mmCIF file of C-alpha atoms in Angstrom:
data_model
loop_
_atom_site.group_PDB
_atom_site.id
_atom_site.type_symbol
_atom_site.label_atom_id
_atom_site.label_comp_id
_atom_site.label_asym_id
_atom_site.label_seq_id
_atom_site.Cartn_x
_atom_site.Cartn_y
_atom_site.Cartn_z
ATOM 1 C CA MET A 231 64.575 91.517 109.840
ATOM 2 C CA ALA A 232 67.575 93.796 109.479
ATOM 3 C CA ASP A 233 65.881 95.325 106.406
ATOM 4 C CA THR A 234 63.635 97.206 108.859
ATOM 5 C CA PRO A 235 65.799 99.408 111.099
ATOM 6 C CA TYR A 236 64.923 99.433 114.802
ATOM 7 C CA CYS A 237 66.359 101.869 117.327
ATOM 8 C CA PRO A 238 68.990 100.028 119.422
ATOM 9 C CA HIS A 239 67.862 102.004 122.499
ATOM 10 C CA CYS A 240 64.066 101.602 122.536
ATOM 11 C CA TYR A 241 63.600 99.072 119.675
ATOM 12 C CA GLN A 242 60.978 101.170 117.895
ATOM 13 C CA ILE A 243 61.023 101.222 114.089
ATOM 14 C CA LEU A 244 63.208 104.002 112.684
ATOM 15 C CA PRO A 245 61.544 105.468 109.583
ATOM 16 C CA PRO A 246 63.085 108.759 108.412
ATOM 17 C CA GLU A 247 60.396 110.807 110.150
ATOM 18 C CA ASN A 248 61.463 109.282 113.498
ATOM 19 C CA VAL A 249 64.976 110.694 113.241
ATOM 20 C CA VAL A 250 65.815 114.068 114.737
ATOM 21 C CA TYR A 251 68.937 116.163 114.319
ATOM 22 C CA TYR A 252 70.140 118.208 117.255
ATOM 23 C CA ASP A 253 71.705 121.613 116.808
ATOM 24 C CA PRO A 254 74.290 122.031 119.600
ATOM 25 C CA GLY A 255 73.245 124.936 121.787
ATOM 26 C CA ASP A 256 73.628 124.809 125.537
ATOM 27 C CA ASP A 257 73.553 121.573 127.540
ATOM 28 C CA GLU A 258 69.779 121.509 127.985
ATOM 29 C CA GLN A 259 68.152 123.197 125.003
ATOM 30 C CA TYR A 260 68.354 121.936 121.427
ATOM 31 C CA ARG A 261 66.689 122.947 118.190
ATOM 32 C CA VAL A 262 65.292 119.882 116.485
ATOM 33 C CA TYR A 263 65.147 119.222 112.756
ATOM 34 C CA LYS A 264 62.763 116.376 111.935
ATOM 35 C CA SER A 265 63.735 115.973 108.312
ATOM 36 C CA ALA A 266 66.080 113.235 107.153
ATOM 37 C CA ASN A 267 66.067 114.687 103.646
ATOM 38 C CA PRO A 268 69.699 115.486 102.712
ATOM 39 C CA GLY A 269 68.639 118.532 100.689
ATOM 40 C CA ALA A 270 66.744 120.014 103.621
ATOM 41 C CA LEU A 271 69.638 119.346 105.961
ATOM 42 C CA GLN A 272 72.033 120.968 103.523
ATOM 43 C CA ARG A 273 69.892 124.098 103.429
ATOM 44 C CA CYS A 274 69.918 124.162 107.233
ATOM 45 C CA GLY A 275 73.700 124.003 107.214
ATOM 46 C CA LEU A 276 73.690 120.583 108.870
ATOM 47 C CA LEU A 277 75.681 118.618 106.307
ATOM 48 C CA PRO A 278 78.123 117.084 106.791
ATOM 49 C CA LEU A 279 76.556 116.038 110.090
ATOM 50 C CA PRO A 280 78.803 117.401 112.852
ATOM 51 C CA ARG A 281 79.479 115.836 116.230
ATOM 52 C CA MET A 282 78.318 117.548 119.373
ATOM 53 C CA LEU A 283 80.805 119.010 121.841
ATOM 54 C CA ASP A 284 80.046 116.096 124.144
ATOM 55 C CA ASP A 285 81.883 113.168 122.530
ATOM 56 C CA THR A 286 79.196 110.700 123.625
ATOM 57 C CA LEU A 287 76.490 112.343 121.478
ATOM 58 C CA THR A 288 75.957 112.749 117.772
ATOM 59 C CA PHE A 289 73.552 114.853 115.770
ATOM 60 C CA CYS A 290 71.313 111.894 114.960
ATOM 61 C CA ALA A 291 68.850 110.570 117.496
ATOM 62 C CA CYS A 292 65.661 108.552 117.764
ATOM 63 C CA ALA A 293 62.652 110.870 118.066
ATOM 64 C CA ASN A 294 60.927 108.365 120.350
ATOM 65 C CA CYS A 295 63.579 107.947 123.092
ATOM 66 C CA LYS A 296 66.188 110.611 122.137
ATOM 67 C CA GLY A 297 68.858 107.898 122.118
ATOM 68 C CA ALA A 298 71.861 108.969 120.056
ATOM 69 C CA LEU A 299 72.549 107.121 116.797
ATOM 70 C CA PRO A 300 75.615 106.826 114.545
ATOM 71 C CA SER A 301 75.503 109.450 111.812
ATOM 72 C CA GLU A 302 76.743 106.673 109.471
ATOM 73 C CA LEU A 303 73.271 105.138 109.785
ATOM 74 C CA TYR A 304 71.742 107.665 107.376
ATOM 75 C CA PRO A 305 70.317 107.818 104.837
ATOM 76 C CA LEU A 306 68.399 104.763 106.049
ATOM 77 C CA ARG A 307 67.926 103.218 102.629
ATOM 78 C CA LYS A 308 71.674 102.816 102.185
ATOM 79 C CA VAL A 309 72.496 101.158 105.517
ATOM 80 C CA LYS A 310 71.274 97.979 107.182
ATOM 81 C CA LEU A 311 71.147 97.941 110.989
ATOM 82 C CA HIS A 312 71.624 94.741 113.023
ATOM 83 C CA ASN A 313 70.973 94.903 116.778
ATOM 84 C CA ILE A 314 73.002 92.549 119.018
ATOM 85 C CA LEU A 315 72.137 92.083 122.705
ATOM 86 C CA VAL A 316 74.975 91.224 125.107
ATOM 87 C CA ILE A 317 73.144 89.662 128.048
ATOM 88 C CA GLY A 318 74.642 88.696 131.382
ATOM 89 C CA ALA A 319 74.058 88.991 135.113
ATOM 90 C CA GLN A 320 75.734 91.691 137.189
ATOM 91 C CA GLU A 321 79.543 91.326 137.367
ATOM 92 C CA THR A 322 79.742 88.784 134.558
ATOM 93 C CA GLY A 323 81.951 91.219 132.632
ATOM 94 C CA LYS A 324 79.680 92.567 129.878
ATOM 95 C CA THR A 325 81.508 95.906 129.617
ATOM 96 C CA THR A 326 84.909 94.225 129.866
ATOM 97 C CA PHE A 327 83.886 91.798 127.133
ATOM 98 C CA LEU A 328 82.812 94.644 124.837
ATOM 99 C CA HIS A 329 86.085 96.515 125.434
ATOM 100 C CA ALA A 330 88.098 93.366 124.634
ATOM 101 C CA LEU A 331 85.939 92.752 121.563
ATOM 102 C CA TYR A 332 86.594 96.337 120.471
ATOM 103 C CA GLU A 333 90.371 95.814 120.632
ATOM 104 C CA ARG A 334 90.257 92.401 118.980
ATOM 105 C CA MET A 335 88.129 93.557 116.045
ATOM 106 C CA HIS A 336 90.557 96.435 115.560
ATOM 107 C CA GLN A 337 93.305 93.817 115.181
ATOM 108 C CA LEU A 338 91.176 91.886 112.683
ATOM 109 C CA SER A 339 90.015 94.937 110.737
ATOM 110 C CA SER A 340 92.302 94.175 107.786
ATOM 111 C CA GLU A 341 90.709 90.721 107.491
ATOM 112 C CA PHE A 342 87.050 91.556 108.002
ATOM 113 C CA ARG A 343 87.049 95.278 107.080
ATOM 114 C CA TRP A 344 84.799 96.437 109.932
ATOM 115 C CA THR A 345 85.477 99.621 111.889
ATOM 116 C CA TRP A 346 84.221 100.720 115.302
ATOM 117 C CA LEU A 347 82.189 103.899 115.616
ATOM 118 C CA LYS A 348 82.192 106.197 118.610
ATOM 119 C CA LYS A 349 80.132 105.035 121.580
ATOM 120 C CA GLN A 350 76.588 106.413 121.333
ATOM 121 C CA ARG A 351 74.505 107.427 124.310
ATOM 122 C CA GLY A 352 71.024 108.833 124.700
ATOM 123 C CA THR A 353 69.474 110.674 127.599
ATOM 124 C CA GLY A 354 68.841 108.101 130.315
ATOM 125 C CA SER A 355 69.632 105.146 128.046
ATOM 126 C CA ALA A 356 72.439 102.628 127.857
ATOM 127 C CA ALA A 357 75.584 103.126 125.822
ATOM 128 C CA ILE A 358 75.579 101.681 122.328
ATOM 129 C CA TYR A 359 78.710 100.258 120.722
ATOM 130 C CA ALA A 360 78.633 99.926 116.948
ATOM 131 C CA LEU A 361 80.641 98.292 114.177
ATOM 132 C CA TYR A 362 80.399 99.679 110.663
ATOM 133 C CA LYS A 363 81.207 98.272 107.259
ATOM 134 C CA GLN A 364 81.115 100.681 104.360
ATOM 135 C CA ALA A 365 79.577 99.075 101.311
ATOM 136 C CA LYS A 366 76.505 99.291 99.109
ATOM 137 C CA PRO A 367 74.469 98.905 101.229
ATOM 138 C CA GLY A 368 76.538 99.643 104.320
ATOM 139 C CA THR A 369 76.007 97.650 107.505
ATOM 140 C CA ILE A 370 76.006 98.647 111.164
ATOM 141 C CA LEU A 371 76.076 96.224 114.094
ATOM 142 C CA ALA A 372 74.825 97.929 117.273
ATOM 143 C CA PHE A 373 75.623 96.311 120.636
ATOM 144 C CA ARG A 374 73.737 96.946 123.871
ATOM 145 C CA ASP A 375 74.473 95.182 127.154
ATOM 146 C CA ILE A 376 71.599 94.307 129.506
ATOM 147 C CA ARG A 377 70.821 92.011 132.430
ATOM 148 C CA PRO A 378 68.469 89.043 131.899
ATOM 149 C CA GLU A 379 65.829 90.512 134.217
ATOM 150 C CA SER A 380 65.563 93.572 131.954
ATOM 151 C CA LEU A 381 63.762 91.397 129.413
ATOM 152 C CA ASN A 382 60.757 91.399 131.762
ATOM 153 C CA THR A 383 60.144 95.098 131.102
ATOM 154 C CA MET A 384 61.512 95.522 127.561
ATOM 155 C CA ARG A 385 59.174 95.322 124.616
ATOM 156 C CA LEU A 386 61.044 93.712 121.764
ATOM 157 C CA PRO A 387 59.103 93.520 118.487
ATOM 158 C CA ALA A 388 59.745 90.572 116.208
ATOM 159 C CA GLY A 389 62.709 91.440 114.029
ATOM 160 C CA ALA A 390 64.136 94.113 116.352
ATOM 161 C CA VAL A 391 67.103 91.952 117.443
ATOM 162 C CA GLN A 392 69.366 89.913 115.150
ATOM 163 C CA GLY A 393 71.616 88.171 117.674
ATOM 164 C CA ILE A 394 72.232 87.388 121.363
ATOM 165 C CA ILE A 395 75.538 86.925 123.151
ATOM 166 C CA TYR A 396 74.641 85.361 126.512
ATOM 167 C CA LEU A 397 77.601 85.641 128.894
ATOM 168 C CA LEU A 398 78.164 83.138 131.696
ATOM 169 C CA HIS A 399 80.954 83.340 134.276
ATOM 170 C CA PRO A 400 82.515 80.391 136.136
ATOM 171 C CA GLY A 401 81.647 82.235 139.358
ATOM 172 C CA GLN A 402 77.949 81.674 138.581
ATOM 173 C CA ILE A 403 78.374 77.903 138.367
ATOM 174 C CA PRO A 404 78.531 76.315 141.864
ATOM 175 C CA ALA A 405 80.417 73.175 140.795
ATOM 176 C CA ILE A 406 83.249 75.282 139.322
ATOM 177 C CA ARG A 407 83.176 78.129 141.846
ATOM 178 C CA GLN A 408 83.546 75.764 144.793
ATOM 179 C CA ALA A 409 86.329 73.697 143.246
ATOM 180 C CA VAL A 410 88.594 76.268 141.570
ATOM 181 C CA PRO A 411 90.584 78.688 143.790
ATOM 182 C CA GLY A 412 90.419 82.331 142.770
ATOM 183 C CA VAL A 413 87.072 82.175 140.980
ATOM 184 C CA PRO A 414 84.961 85.034 142.380
ATOM 185 C CA ALA A 415 81.671 84.143 144.021
ATOM 186 C CA LEU A 416 78.908 85.560 141.842
ATOM 187 C CA PRO A 417 75.174 85.092 142.352
ATOM 188 C CA GLY A 418 74.093 81.754 140.957
ATOM 189 C CA GLU A 419 71.798 81.633 137.961
ATOM 190 C CA ASN A 420 69.485 78.982 136.611
ATOM 191 C CA ILE A 421 71.050 78.935 133.174
ATOM 192 C CA ALA A 422 68.417 76.626 131.674
ATOM 193 C CA ASP A 423 65.610 78.957 132.815
ATOM 194 C CA THR A 424 67.410 82.016 131.425
ATOM 195 C CA VAL A 425 67.973 80.340 128.045
ATOM 196 C CA ASP A 426 64.296 79.335 127.978
ATOM 197 C CA LYS A 427 63.194 82.913 128.718
ATOM 198 C CA LEU A 428 65.478 84.282 126.011
ATOM 199 C CA LYS A 429 64.117 81.827 123.469
ATOM 200 C CA LYS A 430 60.533 82.770 124.339
ATOM 201 C CA ALA A 431 61.215 86.528 124.326
ATOM 202 C CA LEU A 432 63.272 86.388 121.124
ATOM 203 C CA PRO A 433 62.211 83.340 119.105
ATOM 204 C CA ASN A 434 64.334 82.419 116.095
ATOM 205 C CA VAL A 435 67.120 84.815 117.134
ATOM 206 C CA PRO A 436 70.560 83.099 117.052
ATOM 207 C CA MET A 437 72.131 82.817 120.505
ATOM 208 C CA ALA A 438 75.853 82.500 121.319
ATOM 209 C CA ILE A 439 76.086 81.015 124.844
ATOM 210 C CA THR A 440 79.531 82.157 125.943
ATOM 211 C CA LEU A 441 81.504 80.993 128.994
ATOM 212 C CA THR A 442 83.772 83.882 129.926
ATOM 213 C CA GLY A 443 86.775 83.606 132.253
ATOM 214 C CA ILE A 444 87.915 80.433 130.521
ATOM 215 C CA ASP A 445 91.455 81.234 131.707
ATOM 216 C CA TYR A 446 90.424 80.198 135.241
ATOM 217 C CA LEU A 447 90.293 76.647 133.873
ATOM 218 C CA MET A 448 93.672 76.765 132.133
ATOM 219 C CA THR A 449 95.947 76.439 135.201
ATOM 220 C CA PRO A 450 96.809 73.488 137.460
ATOM 221 C CA LYS A 451 94.817 75.197 140.234
ATOM 222 C CA ALA A 452 91.674 74.232 138.349
ATOM 223 C CA GLY A 453 92.208 70.598 139.405
ATOM 224 C CA ASP A 454 89.640 68.312 137.785
ATOM 225 C CA TRP A 455 88.325 71.266 135.790
ATOM 226 C CA GLN A 456 91.678 72.026 134.168
ATOM 227 C CA LEU A 457 91.587 72.276 130.385
ATOM 228 C CA SER A 458 94.384 70.960 128.218
ATOM 229 C CA THR A 459 96.021 74.007 126.632
ATOM 230 C CA GLU A 460 97.768 71.653 124.219
ATOM 231 C CA HIS A 461 94.817 69.600 123.044
ATOM 232 C CA GLN A 462 91.644 71.644 123.553
ATOM 233 C CA MET A 463 90.858 74.197 120.868
ATOM 234 C CA VAL A 464 89.013 76.565 123.202
ATOM 235 C CA CYS A 465 92.397 77.303 124.833
ATOM 236 C CA ARG A 466 93.901 78.669 121.620
ATOM 237 C CA ASN A 467 93.055 81.807 119.669
ATOM 238 C CA SER A 468 91.279 81.418 116.364
ATOM 239 C CA GLY A 469 92.992 81.541 113.019
ATOM 240 C CA HIS A 470 90.964 83.673 110.588
ATOM 241 C CA LEU A 471 91.286 84.119 106.862
ATOM 242 C CA ARG A 472 88.313 86.416 106.176
ATOM 243 C CA ALA A 473 85.976 83.566 107.066
ATOM 244 C CA VAL A 474 84.930 81.503 110.075
ATOM 245 C CA SER A 475 86.039 77.886 110.312
ATOM 246 C CA PHE A 476 82.997 75.625 110.590
ATOM 247 C CA GLY A 477 85.026 72.716 111.985
ATOM 248 C CA GLU A 478 86.757 74.890 114.576
ATOM 249 C CA ARG A 479 83.452 76.388 115.697
ATOM 250 C CA GLU A 480 81.925 72.912 116.071
ATOM 251 C CA THR A 481 84.892 71.688 118.138
ATOM 252 C CA VAL A 482 84.843 74.683 120.499
ATOM 253 C CA SER A 483 81.072 74.425 120.876
ATOM 254 C CA CYS A 484 81.321 70.773 121.904
ATOM 255 C CA GLU A 485 84.146 71.490 124.366
ATOM 256 C CA VAL A 486 82.212 74.260 126.124
ATOM 257 C CA GLU A 487 78.966 72.304 126.055
ATOM 258 C CA ASN A 488 80.768 69.426 127.785
ATOM 259 C CA ILE A 489 82.033 71.791 130.513
ATOM 260 C CA LEU A 490 78.510 73.064 131.175
ATOM 261 C CA ALA A 491 77.079 69.546 131.137
ATOM 262 C CA ALA A 492 79.724 68.324 133.612
ATOM 263 C CA ALA A 493 78.885 71.281 135.849
ATOM 264 C CA LYS A 494 75.217 70.168 135.768
ATOM 265 C CA CYS A 495 73.928 73.365 134.203
ATOM 266 C CA ASN A 496 71.025 71.236 132.903
ATOM 267 C CA LEU A 497 70.525 72.858 129.536
ATOM 268 C CA PRO A 498 67.589 71.181 127.763
ATOM 269 C CA ASP A 499 68.526 68.698 125.057
ATOM 270 C CA ASP A 500 66.555 70.592 122.430
ATOM 271 C CA GLU A 501 68.579 73.736 123.171
ATOM 272 C CA ARG A 502 71.882 71.882 122.904
ATOM 273 C CA SER A 503 71.065 70.655 119.430
ATOM 274 C CA ALA A 504 69.274 73.764 118.179
ATOM 275 C CA SER A 505 70.763 75.108 114.971
ATOM 276 C CA GLY A 506 70.302 78.660 116.243
ATOM 277 C CA THR A 507 72.363 78.043 119.382
ATOM 278 C CA SER A 508 76.119 77.605 119.700
ATOM 279 C CA TYR A 509 78.570 77.523 122.629
ATOM 280 C CA PHE A 510 81.758 79.532 123.005
ATOM 281 C CA GLY A 511 84.533 80.073 125.534
ATOM 282 C CA CYS A 512 86.551 83.231 125.943
ATOM 283 C CA SER A 513 88.699 85.293 128.277
ATOM 284 C CA ALA A 514 88.627 89.082 128.369
ATOM 285 C CA VAL A 515 90.639 90.029 131.472
ATOM 286 C CA ASN A 516 94.032 88.497 132.242
ATOM 287 C CA ARG A 517 94.369 87.077 128.752
ATOM 288 C CA VAL A 518 92.281 88.061 125.741
ATOM 289 C CA LEU A 519 91.202 84.820 124.107
ATOM 290 C CA ARG A 520 88.507 84.097 121.508
ATOM 291 C CA VAL A 521 86.358 87.135 122.382
ATOM 292 C CA GLU A 522 85.499 87.619 118.712
ATOM 293 C CA ASP A 523 84.149 84.094 118.147
ATOM 294 C CA PRO A 524 80.525 84.698 119.281
ATOM 295 C CA LEU A 525 80.263 87.830 117.140
ATOM 296 C CA LEU A 526 81.735 86.241 114.021
ATOM 297 C CA TRP A 527 79.318 83.317 114.353
ATOM 298 C CA LEU A 528 76.379 85.736 114.676
ATOM 299 C CA MET A 529 77.638 87.483 111.527
ATOM 300 C CA VAL A 530 77.513 84.138 109.726
ATOM 301 C CA GLN A 531 73.965 83.549 110.973
ATOM 302 C CA ASN A 532 72.993 86.963 109.566
ATOM 303 C CA LYS A 533 74.773 86.242 106.251
ATOM 304 C CA LEU A 534 77.366 88.978 106.820
ATOM 305 C CA LEU A 535 80.220 86.437 106.747
ATOM 306 C CA SER A 536 80.591 82.888 105.519
ATOM 307 C CA PHE A 537 81.917 79.643 106.951
ATOM 308 C CA GLN A 538 85.023 78.029 105.504
ATOM 309 C CA ASN A 539 85.269 74.249 105.601
#
């Protein structure tokens, strides 16, 4: 549950005593303050919490893995932390997707009132992107991108992750890759097996199965795979009014599910109908299209946004 904060780097529980505050000295040596008590930090001259000289680090970090954390996360009792995994094979565009999502959510900030925080990085750990909404309590969404095989070595306690964005690329799907000129050849992936592994590793966690590079299918070169830019909703950007359209989401999900079914991706029937699974299509390179849809749906699943009929 998001009520219990887990470190987005190592996924260990983050009680106040597991938070350290680094005093910027030289590049290798730091003095560590293990108190999250605001009064104690004030006496140490550490409030307001300053940024380190290195823009990728903050004063706050997990005592277990030393991964840097947004200073907005504290005090813990006033902020809820939701961890989102962006999962995809090598070269599926995870970083590109996150950059496009960053820009798109900036554009939608007046509607949804979320702001991006600086990228957080810990020693030897992956970068963390985070969205923040100031409220009582405040909310932080922390994004980490990983490859599916990383799940074999990661220990993810129940409740440590609140959402999955599983990225697929047309170059991973043989039927599309072989038929559509210009689609890069990426290593194939047994999508049904990956979805099954994700469901077993993270049961009851909502999953947004997202076909990236949808623009490859929006030109005449796509042949039999060409999408109708006039009639298919996945080819048009969403219209948001501080809520997510349930009908629009259902239409897009069906359109993308039909593409994957036609490409013989063999997703199990129970996964297609699962209430915790939905399908999305987006483009993050040549044309930015619908990159925010998976995230907004995950927000609905976590009761951070609502559907509109």
